[in-house]
C-alpha cells in the first residue's frame, strides 16, 4: 500500500449512516431513467400518426437516447470522480427535467430526436453517479450486493414498467405526456438528493484527457449508426466509412488508454477473463431485453389490437420478475456461485425469448404473459451479478470509472438491442411481406416502410393490413429466436470465464456529507 493509499484508508471509520435512505434516492433516479428508456415504446403508434416519422426516424427516436448515454458514460463517469458524484448527479437530474419538457412539446420527428439526444446527454451524467455512490456508500460486500440487486431491479423493472406507465398516460393524454411526467419527479429527486446523498470523489483524479473522451464517443456512435444505415439503405460507402471510423477510433482509444497514467478506462481490466465475461454478459442481457421490448409493445397494439394500458399490463410480468431477483439472487450465488448463477440467468432469459417466439403465434394473451416471466427473471439475475462483479473489481476511489464501464455495457446493450434486433425485425418484416403486384407504388412504399406506417395508410382490417400484421409477427418470432441463440452463447461464455467461488471481504471507502 502506498502512503497516499494509507491516508485514504485512515479516513474510513463507519459506513454512511443514512446509506439506505440514500439508496432510495439513487434507485428512484435509476428507475426514472430506465422508465424513460422504454416509456416511449407504446407511444410510437400515436406519435407516428401525429409526426409521421419514417421507419428510420422511429428507430432513431427509440435509439438515440441509449446511444447518447453509451457514448458519454465513460466521460461523465470520470467527471463525476473528479468533481463529485453527488454534484454531477444533481446537475444531470436538473438537465434531464429541462430536456423532458422539450421532448414533450416537440413539433416534428427531427425535433423529438434532438430532444431525446439531450435526454441521453443529461442521463449520462446521472447513471455513473448512482452506481459509484452505491460503491462508496456500501463498503460491506454483502450489503453492497443487496444494494446493487435493488438498483438492478430498478433498472430491469423500470424498463419493463415503462410501457405500463406509458400506457396509463396514453389512455388519457397525448404522447408528449410520457415525457412531461418526468418534470415533477425530477423536482422531488433534486430536493431529496440534496438532503440525503453523501458526496464523494477521487482524491487523486489526475489530468482529464479530452482526446480520450472524444475517441470513446467516435468509437461507439459510428458503429451503431452503420448497422442502422445498412439495414435501412443497404451496405454503401456511408456505412463502410462509419464502420472504419468506429473501428479506427476504438483502436486509437485503447492504445491511448494504455499509455495514460490516469486513463478514462483501465483497459488492462479486460485482460481478466472474469471481468470481460461479466461485461459481455451484461451487454447481452440488456441487448435481449431492450431489443425485444422496443418492438414487442408495437406488436401488442398493432397486431394484437390492445390499447396502450392493456399492452402495458401484458408486459407487467417482466417488472414483477425483475423485482423477484432481489429475493433469489443471494440464494443462487450461495448454491451455484457467481459464474454459474450468471450463466443460469442468461439461459433462463433465452428460454423466455424462445417461449415468446412460440407465444406470438398463440391466440390467448396468457401465453405471452407467462413467457415474459423467465425473461425478466433471467435478465435481472444476470444484470445484478455482472454489475456487482464489474464495480467490485476496482478500488473505491475509481468507482466512477468502473461504474462507467458497467453503465456503458448496460446502455451499449440497449442501443445495440434496438439497432440490431430492431433493424432485424424491419429486415425480416420486409422479407416476409407478400404484396400483390398491382399495389400502387405510394401504398407499397408505406406498407414496406413499417407496420405502423402500413396500419396508418391502409387500415388494420384491410387485406394489406392483415398481410403486414402477419409479416410483422413472423419477423418478431425470428428475431426473438436469434436473440435467444445469442443469449445462450453468452451464457456459455459466462460459465467458462466468471469464477463460481464465493467472495468475501469488505472494501474501504471515504465519504463526506455536504
XYZ file of C-alpha atoms in Angstrom:
514
model
C 0.000 0.000 0.000
C 1.357 3.434 -0.916
C 1.442 6.352 1.508
C -1.443 8.032 -0.328
C -3.493 4.830 -0.157
C -2.784 4.603 3.546
C -4.024 8.168 4.076
C -7.236 7.329 2.208
C -7.744 4.169 4.262
C -7.178 6.066 7.508
C -10.236 8.238 6.762
C -12.537 5.222 6.872
C -14.488 4.964 10.112
C -18.051 3.763 9.702
C -20.375 3.342 6.720
C -22.521 6.294 5.797
C -25.317 6.188 8.418
C -28.142 7.151 6.033
C -26.998 4.847 3.276
C -30.345 3.036 2.865
C -32.248 6.312 2.603
C -29.656 7.488 0.086
C -30.151 4.228 -1.819
C -33.837 5.076 -2.111
C -32.949 8.319 -3.901
C -30.436 6.563 -6.175
C -32.886 3.798 -7.038
C -35.552 6.400 -7.770
C -33.194 8.219 -10.154
C -32.307 4.972 -11.890
C -35.963 3.988 -12.113
C -36.737 7.309 -13.785
C -34.016 6.777 -16.389
C -34.964 3.159 -17.016
C -38.647 4.015 -17.438
C -37.746 6.846 -19.795
C -35.777 4.396 -21.905
C -38.899 2.352 -22.693
C -41.884 4.583 -21.852
C -41.890 5.815 -25.443
C -42.406 2.359 -26.944
C -46.185 2.365 -26.552
C -46.349 5.932 -27.839
C -44.844 5.008 -31.224
C -48.217 4.365 -32.934
C -49.727 7.659 -31.720
C -46.664 9.810 -32.418
C -46.350 8.118 -35.825
C -49.857 9.301 -36.646
C -49.035 12.790 -35.350
C -45.453 13.412 -36.544
C -45.319 10.944 -39.487
C -41.736 9.761 -38.947
C -40.101 7.293 -41.341
C -39.117 3.806 -40.139
C -35.528 5.003 -39.778
C -36.634 8.011 -37.734
C -38.708 5.710 -35.495
C -35.566 3.692 -34.778
C -33.605 6.861 -34.032
C -36.327 8.164 -31.721
C -36.018 4.950 -29.742
C -32.252 4.531 -30.020
C -30.654 7.968 -29.835
C -31.362 8.179 -26.081
C -29.433 4.993 -25.284
C -26.818 5.819 -27.909
C -26.006 9.182 -26.318
C -25.793 7.506 -22.926
C -23.451 4.797 -24.180
C -21.218 7.311 -25.942
C -20.873 9.663 -22.958
C -20.907 7.423 -19.882
C -17.152 6.868 -19.829
C -16.518 10.607 -19.907
C -19.193 11.563 -17.394
C -18.147 8.786 -15.014
C -14.656 10.249 -14.930
C -16.047 13.766 -14.453
C -18.108 12.504 -11.511
C -14.946 11.064 -9.933
C -13.257 14.420 -10.409
C -15.915 16.990 -9.441
C -18.034 14.974 -7.017
C -20.608 12.299 -7.732
C -23.454 13.968 -5.872
C -22.837 17.312 -7.580
C -22.751 15.772 -11.057
C -25.847 13.655 -10.369
C -27.932 16.636 -9.232
C -26.790 18.760 -12.180
C -27.682 15.958 -14.579
C -31.075 15.467 -12.937
C -31.941 19.145 -13.418
C -30.885 18.989 -17.079
C -32.976 15.847 -17.512
C -36.080 17.720 -16.404
C -35.470 20.508 -18.927
C -34.855 18.045 -21.781
C -38.060 16.156 -20.859
C -40.119 19.323 -21.291
C -38.540 19.928 -24.712
C -39.354 16.359 -25.810
C -42.962 16.642 -24.628
C -43.684 19.556 -26.951
C -41.523 18.519 -29.933
C -43.306 19.698 -33.120
C -41.632 17.249 -35.529
C -39.817 13.926 -35.698
C -36.486 15.729 -36.084
C -37.160 17.875 -33.009
C -38.119 14.805 -30.988
C -34.891 13.033 -31.997
C -32.918 16.111 -30.907
C -34.766 16.261 -27.586
C -34.162 12.554 -26.997
C -30.484 13.182 -27.688
C -30.429 15.874 -24.989
C -32.193 13.479 -22.617
C -29.426 10.962 -23.242
C -26.716 13.543 -22.587
C -28.382 14.523 -19.308
C -28.950 10.900 -18.345
C -25.286 10.136 -18.946
C -24.376 12.430 -16.051
C -26.800 10.618 -13.735
C -26.183 6.932 -14.337
C -22.499 6.500 -13.403
C -23.025 8.645 -10.313
C -25.781 6.388 -8.952
C -23.685 3.238 -9.132
C -20.451 4.825 -7.944
C -22.207 6.385 -4.936
C -23.506 2.911 -4.064
C -19.961 1.566 -4.405
C -18.676 4.189 -1.968
C -21.624 4.215 0.424
C -21.770 0.432 0.974
C -18.259 -0.775 1.919
C -19.539 -4.143 3.161
C -19.636 -6.624 0.282
C -22.833 -8.370 1.381
C -24.676 -5.066 1.849
C -23.348 -3.813 -1.470
C -24.594 -6.901 -3.311
C -28.076 -6.373 -1.856
C -27.942 -2.676 -2.745
C -26.888 -3.435 -6.322
C -29.627 -6.068 -6.561
C -32.171 -3.383 -5.641
C -30.523 -0.984 -8.116
C -30.661 -3.670 -10.825
C -34.311 -4.360 -10.051
C -34.972 -0.667 -10.663
C -33.045 -0.890 -13.944
C -34.659 -4.022 -15.328
C -38.024 -3.419 -13.715
C -38.038 0.179 -14.884
C -37.512 -0.894 -18.479
C -40.487 -3.213 -18.198
C -42.524 -0.697 -16.179
C -42.069 1.983 -18.835
C -44.743 0.565 -21.173
C -47.207 0.334 -18.271
C -46.624 3.957 -17.254
C -46.799 4.989 -20.885
C -49.989 3.034 -21.401
C -51.695 4.668 -18.433
C -50.741 8.126 -19.675
C -51.632 7.467 -23.303
C -55.103 6.271 -22.370
C -55.864 9.797 -21.123
C -53.336 12.251 -22.641
C -51.321 12.923 -25.790
C -47.995 11.172 -26.485
C -45.950 14.072 -25.054
C -47.253 13.252 -21.568
C -44.812 10.322 -21.339
C -42.047 12.943 -21.164
C -43.792 15.720 -19.292
C -44.423 13.430 -16.310
C -40.668 13.487 -15.668
C -40.650 17.140 -14.628
C -42.388 16.885 -11.210
C -40.498 13.649 -10.480
C -37.200 15.404 -11.170
C -38.092 18.157 -8.709
C -38.688 15.581 -5.956
C -35.341 13.901 -6.617
C -33.466 17.202 -6.612
C -34.730 18.053 -3.124
C -34.320 14.558 -1.624
C -30.922 14.088 -3.255
C -29.609 17.361 -1.880
C -30.673 16.309 1.632
C -29.789 12.608 1.715
C -26.921 11.835 -0.655
C -23.289 11.823 0.529
C -20.589 13.465 -1.553
C -17.539 11.530 -2.702
C -14.821 11.930 -5.313
C -11.471 10.548 -6.385
C -8.846 12.250 -4.150
C -6.271 11.962 -6.960
C -8.197 12.286 -10.223
C -5.224 13.127 -12.424
C -5.464 15.035 -15.693
C -8.700 14.856 -17.679
C -7.957 13.752 -21.228
C -10.322 15.432 -23.684
C -8.976 13.460 -26.659
C -9.809 10.154 -24.958
C -13.322 11.400 -24.285
C -13.765 12.253 -27.974
C -12.356 8.903 -29.100
C -14.693 6.989 -26.788
C -17.670 8.626 -28.482
C -16.410 8.209 -32.049
C -15.743 4.531 -31.360
C -19.336 3.735 -30.368
C -21.669 6.047 -32.280
C -20.468 5.342 -35.867
C -20.637 1.562 -35.371
C -24.265 1.647 -34.251
C -25.098 4.152 -36.975
C -23.553 1.902 -39.639
C -25.790 -1.000 -38.621
C -28.938 1.134 -38.751
C -27.951 2.673 -42.077
C -27.028 -0.668 -43.662
C -30.378 -2.213 -42.695
C -32.367 0.795 -43.900
C -30.425 1.733 -47.042
C -28.144 -1.221 -47.732
C -24.380 -1.534 -47.451
C -22.934 1.507 -49.180
C -19.943 3.821 -48.888
C -21.538 5.689 -45.984
C -21.991 2.509 -43.943
C -18.454 1.289 -44.677
C -16.919 4.652 -43.750
C -18.853 4.669 -40.462
C -17.521 1.201 -39.609
C -13.958 2.232 -40.423
C -14.245 5.386 -38.314
C -15.618 3.432 -35.374
C -13.007 0.681 -35.532
C -10.123 3.122 -36.006
C -11.328 5.317 -33.140
C -11.697 2.268 -30.906
C -8.169 1.107 -31.684
C -6.747 4.590 -31.030
C -8.742 4.838 -27.790
C -7.380 1.542 -26.457
C -3.841 2.442 -27.473
C -4.073 5.822 -25.751
C -5.554 4.360 -22.560
C -2.590 2.006 -22.228
C -0.206 4.970 -22.252
C -2.003 7.326 -19.851
C -1.272 7.424 -16.117
C -4.970 8.094 -15.370
C -6.974 6.610 -18.275
C -10.706 7.057 -18.773
C -10.986 3.254 -18.820
C -8.415 0.930 -17.338
C -8.283 -1.368 -20.365
C -5.939 -3.719 -18.523
C -9.013 -4.878 -16.582
C -10.266 -6.564 -19.743
C -7.252 -8.886 -19.677
C -9.035 -10.517 -16.746
C -11.370 -13.155 -18.204
C -13.814 -12.823 -15.318
C -14.108 -9.058 -15.814
C -14.518 -9.352 -19.589
C -17.027 -12.165 -19.213
C -19.084 -10.111 -16.756
C -19.149 -7.100 -19.096
C -20.132 -9.257 -22.074
C -22.899 -10.981 -20.111
C -24.225 -7.588 -19.021
C -24.296 -6.304 -22.610
C -26.124 -9.370 -23.927
C -28.696 -9.435 -21.097
C -29.766 -5.844 -21.775
C -29.413 -6.383 -25.533
C -32.025 -9.128 -25.440
C -34.496 -7.394 -23.128
C -34.386 -3.894 -24.633
C -34.345 -5.045 -28.231
C -37.386 -7.210 -27.641
C -39.421 -4.664 -25.652
C -38.967 -1.942 -28.279
C -40.954 -3.857 -30.896
C -42.990 -6.042 -28.552
C -45.015 -3.014 -27.440
C -45.838 -2.240 -31.058
C -46.725 -5.891 -31.659
C -49.229 -5.881 -28.789
C -51.002 -2.773 -30.107
C -50.748 -3.082 -33.870
C -51.027 -6.869 -34.227
C -52.964 -7.912 -31.119
C -55.119 -4.782 -31.146
C -54.598 -3.927 -27.464
C -54.864 -0.407 -26.103
C -51.763 1.215 -24.591
C -52.727 0.440 -20.989
C -53.696 -3.169 -21.743
C -50.414 -3.663 -23.606
C -48.515 -2.277 -20.632
C -50.324 -4.686 -18.304
C -49.346 -7.637 -20.515
C -45.682 -6.610 -20.068
C -46.043 -6.237 -16.287
C -44.707 -9.761 -15.522
C -41.274 -8.633 -16.676
C -41.314 -5.976 -13.956
C -42.516 -8.430 -11.318
C -39.826 -10.944 -12.267
C -37.134 -8.232 -12.106
C -38.222 -7.343 -8.569
C -38.132 -11.023 -7.514
C -34.420 -11.028 -8.340
C -33.737 -9.205 -5.056
C -35.099 -12.197 -3.148
C -33.478 -15.009 -5.149
C -30.066 -13.685 -6.188
C -28.419 -14.366 -2.822
C -29.683 -17.956 -2.782
C -28.488 -18.558 -6.338
C -24.981 -17.282 -5.616
C -24.755 -19.327 -2.412
C -25.754 -22.530 -4.194
C -24.243 -22.084 -7.643
C -21.503 -19.482 -7.314
C -21.355 -16.263 -9.318
C -20.344 -17.633 -12.714
C -22.841 -20.477 -12.796
C -25.579 -18.175 -11.457
C -24.955 -15.669 -14.278
C -24.998 -18.494 -16.830
C -28.231 -19.869 -15.356
C -29.820 -16.415 -15.520
C -28.887 -15.993 -19.173
C -30.161 -19.478 -20.058
C -33.432 -18.718 -18.288
C -33.669 -15.473 -20.267
C -33.005 -17.392 -23.506
C -35.810 -19.782 -22.595
C -38.119 -16.797 -22.146
C -37.197 -15.448 -25.583
C -37.881 -18.825 -27.205
C -41.230 -19.071 -25.430
C -42.133 -15.565 -26.602
C -41.405 -16.596 -30.201
C -43.830 -19.511 -29.789
C -46.462 -17.492 -27.894
C -46.605 -14.747 -30.526
C -48.479 -17.169 -32.745
C -50.864 -18.275 -29.988
C -54.422 -16.989 -29.725
C -54.522 -16.287 -25.971
C -52.561 -13.468 -24.311
C -51.867 -15.661 -21.261
C -49.052 -17.455 -23.071
C -47.330 -14.140 -23.768
C -47.656 -13.166 -20.115
C -46.146 -16.458 -18.912
C -43.292 -16.265 -21.431
C -42.226 -12.863 -20.110
C -41.612 -14.186 -16.571
C -38.440 -16.218 -17.272
C -37.104 -13.426 -19.469
C -37.409 -10.794 -16.726
C -36.062 -13.081 -14.001
C -33.132 -14.357 -16.042
C -32.042 -10.934 -17.265
C -32.406 -9.493 -13.755
C -30.171 -12.155 -12.197
C -27.501 -11.789 -14.878
C -27.505 -7.999 -14.704
C -27.292 -7.844 -10.896
C -24.353 -10.217 -10.611
C -22.397 -8.857 -13.568
C -22.723 -5.242 -12.390
C -21.582 -6.274 -8.900
C -18.574 -8.079 -10.381
C -17.536 -5.111 -12.514
C -17.929 -2.478 -9.793
C -16.144 -4.598 -7.173
C -13.108 -5.063 -9.418
C -11.538 -1.661 -8.684
C -10.595 0.454 -5.616
C -13.295 2.769 -4.306
C -11.568 5.945 -5.490
C -12.033 4.695 -9.076
C -15.676 3.774 -8.510
C -16.942 6.274 -11.077
C -14.722 4.870 -13.814
C -15.745 1.282 -13.017
C -19.393 2.325 -12.833
C -18.982 3.927 -16.231
C -17.832 0.591 -17.668
C -20.831 -1.197 -16.161
C -23.208 1.536 -17.313
C -21.638 1.708 -20.767
C -22.182 -2.036 -21.089
C -25.788 -1.509 -19.968
C -26.522 1.320 -22.407
C -24.487 -0.154 -25.248
C -26.502 -3.331 -24.849
C -29.695 -1.281 -25.024
C -28.550 0.704 -28.047
C -27.358 -2.404 -29.884
C -30.540 -4.250 -28.945
C -32.709 -1.625 -30.612
C -30.296 -1.111 -33.512
C -29.585 -4.769 -34.311
C -32.755 -6.550 -33.219
C -34.899 -3.589 -34.263
C -33.255 -3.483 -37.655
C -33.572 -7.265 -37.843
C -37.329 -7.016 -37.276
C -37.547 -4.439 -40.062
C -35.453 -6.602 -42.398
C -37.435 -9.803 -41.710
C -40.717 -7.874 -41.920
C -39.940 -6.648 -45.409
C -38.710 -10.092 -46.473
C -41.934 -11.723 -45.203
C -44.287 -9.317 -46.981
C -46.141 -10.799 -49.929
C -47.902 -7.915 -51.650
C -49.915 -8.134 -54.880
C -48.169 -6.770 -57.952
C -50.949 -4.240 -58.635
C -50.449 -2.336 -55.363
C -49.722 1.347 -56.189
C -46.156 2.432 -55.526
C -47.007 5.003 -52.786
C -49.065 2.409 -50.900
C -46.381 -0.252 -51.379
C -43.734 2.116 -50.014
C -45.849 2.901 -46.944
C -46.555 -0.761 -46.179
C -42.930 -1.791 -46.671
C -41.634 1.056 -44.502
C -43.043 -0.254 -41.197
C -46.116 -1.862 -39.665
C -47.163 1.424 -38.054
C -46.975 3.152 -41.433
C -48.933 0.320 -43.039
C -51.735 0.473 -40.458
C -51.995 4.253 -40.788
C -52.036 4.073 -44.601
C -54.277 1.120 -45.453
C -56.089 0.412 -42.159
C -55.658 -2.577 -39.852
C -58.645 -4.545 -41.208
C -57.778 -4.378 -44.902
C -56.158 -7.249 -46.809
C -52.865 -5.339 -46.956
C -53.115 -4.552 -43.253
C -53.610 -8.253 -42.495
C -50.591 -9.176 -44.628
C -48.488 -6.570 -42.823
C -49.509 -7.923 -39.405
C -48.681 -11.482 -40.440
C -45.273 -10.389 -41.722
C -44.519 -8.442 -38.544
C -45.449 -11.428 -36.362
C -43.147 -13.693 -38.358
C -40.361 -11.107 -38.096
C -40.784 -10.869 -34.316
C -40.616 -14.657 -33.977
C -37.417 -14.969 -35.997
C -35.795 -12.063 -34.152
C -36.731 -13.491 -30.737
C -35.100 -16.808 -31.661
C -31.971 -15.027 -32.886
C -31.780 -13.131 -29.574
C -32.257 -16.425 -27.699
C -29.346 -18.007 -29.573
C -27.065 -15.056 -28.799
C -28.058 -15.226 -25.133
C -27.209 -18.957 -24.969
C -23.748 -18.243 -26.356
C -23.247 -15.514 -23.737
C -24.323 -17.972 -21.021
C -21.637 -20.428 -22.110
C -19.005 -17.666 -22.098
C -20.087 -16.515 -18.627
C -19.946 -20.085 -17.314
C -16.406 -20.540 -18.649
C -14.963 -17.137 -17.693
C -16.634 -15.902 -14.474
C -15.439 -17.766 -11.343
C -18.098 -19.512 -9.301
C -16.282 -19.372 -5.978
C -17.813 -17.311 -3.194
C -16.167 -13.989 -2.365
C -15.978 -12.305 0.993
C -14.481 -9.167 2.347
C -15.121 -5.503 2.939
C -13.877 -2.700 0.747
C -12.719 0.576 2.218
C -14.391 3.835 1.326
C -14.410 7.539 2.037
C -17.458 9.774 2.269
C -18.171 13.325 3.240
C -21.531 14.967 3.784
C -22.221 18.319 2.196
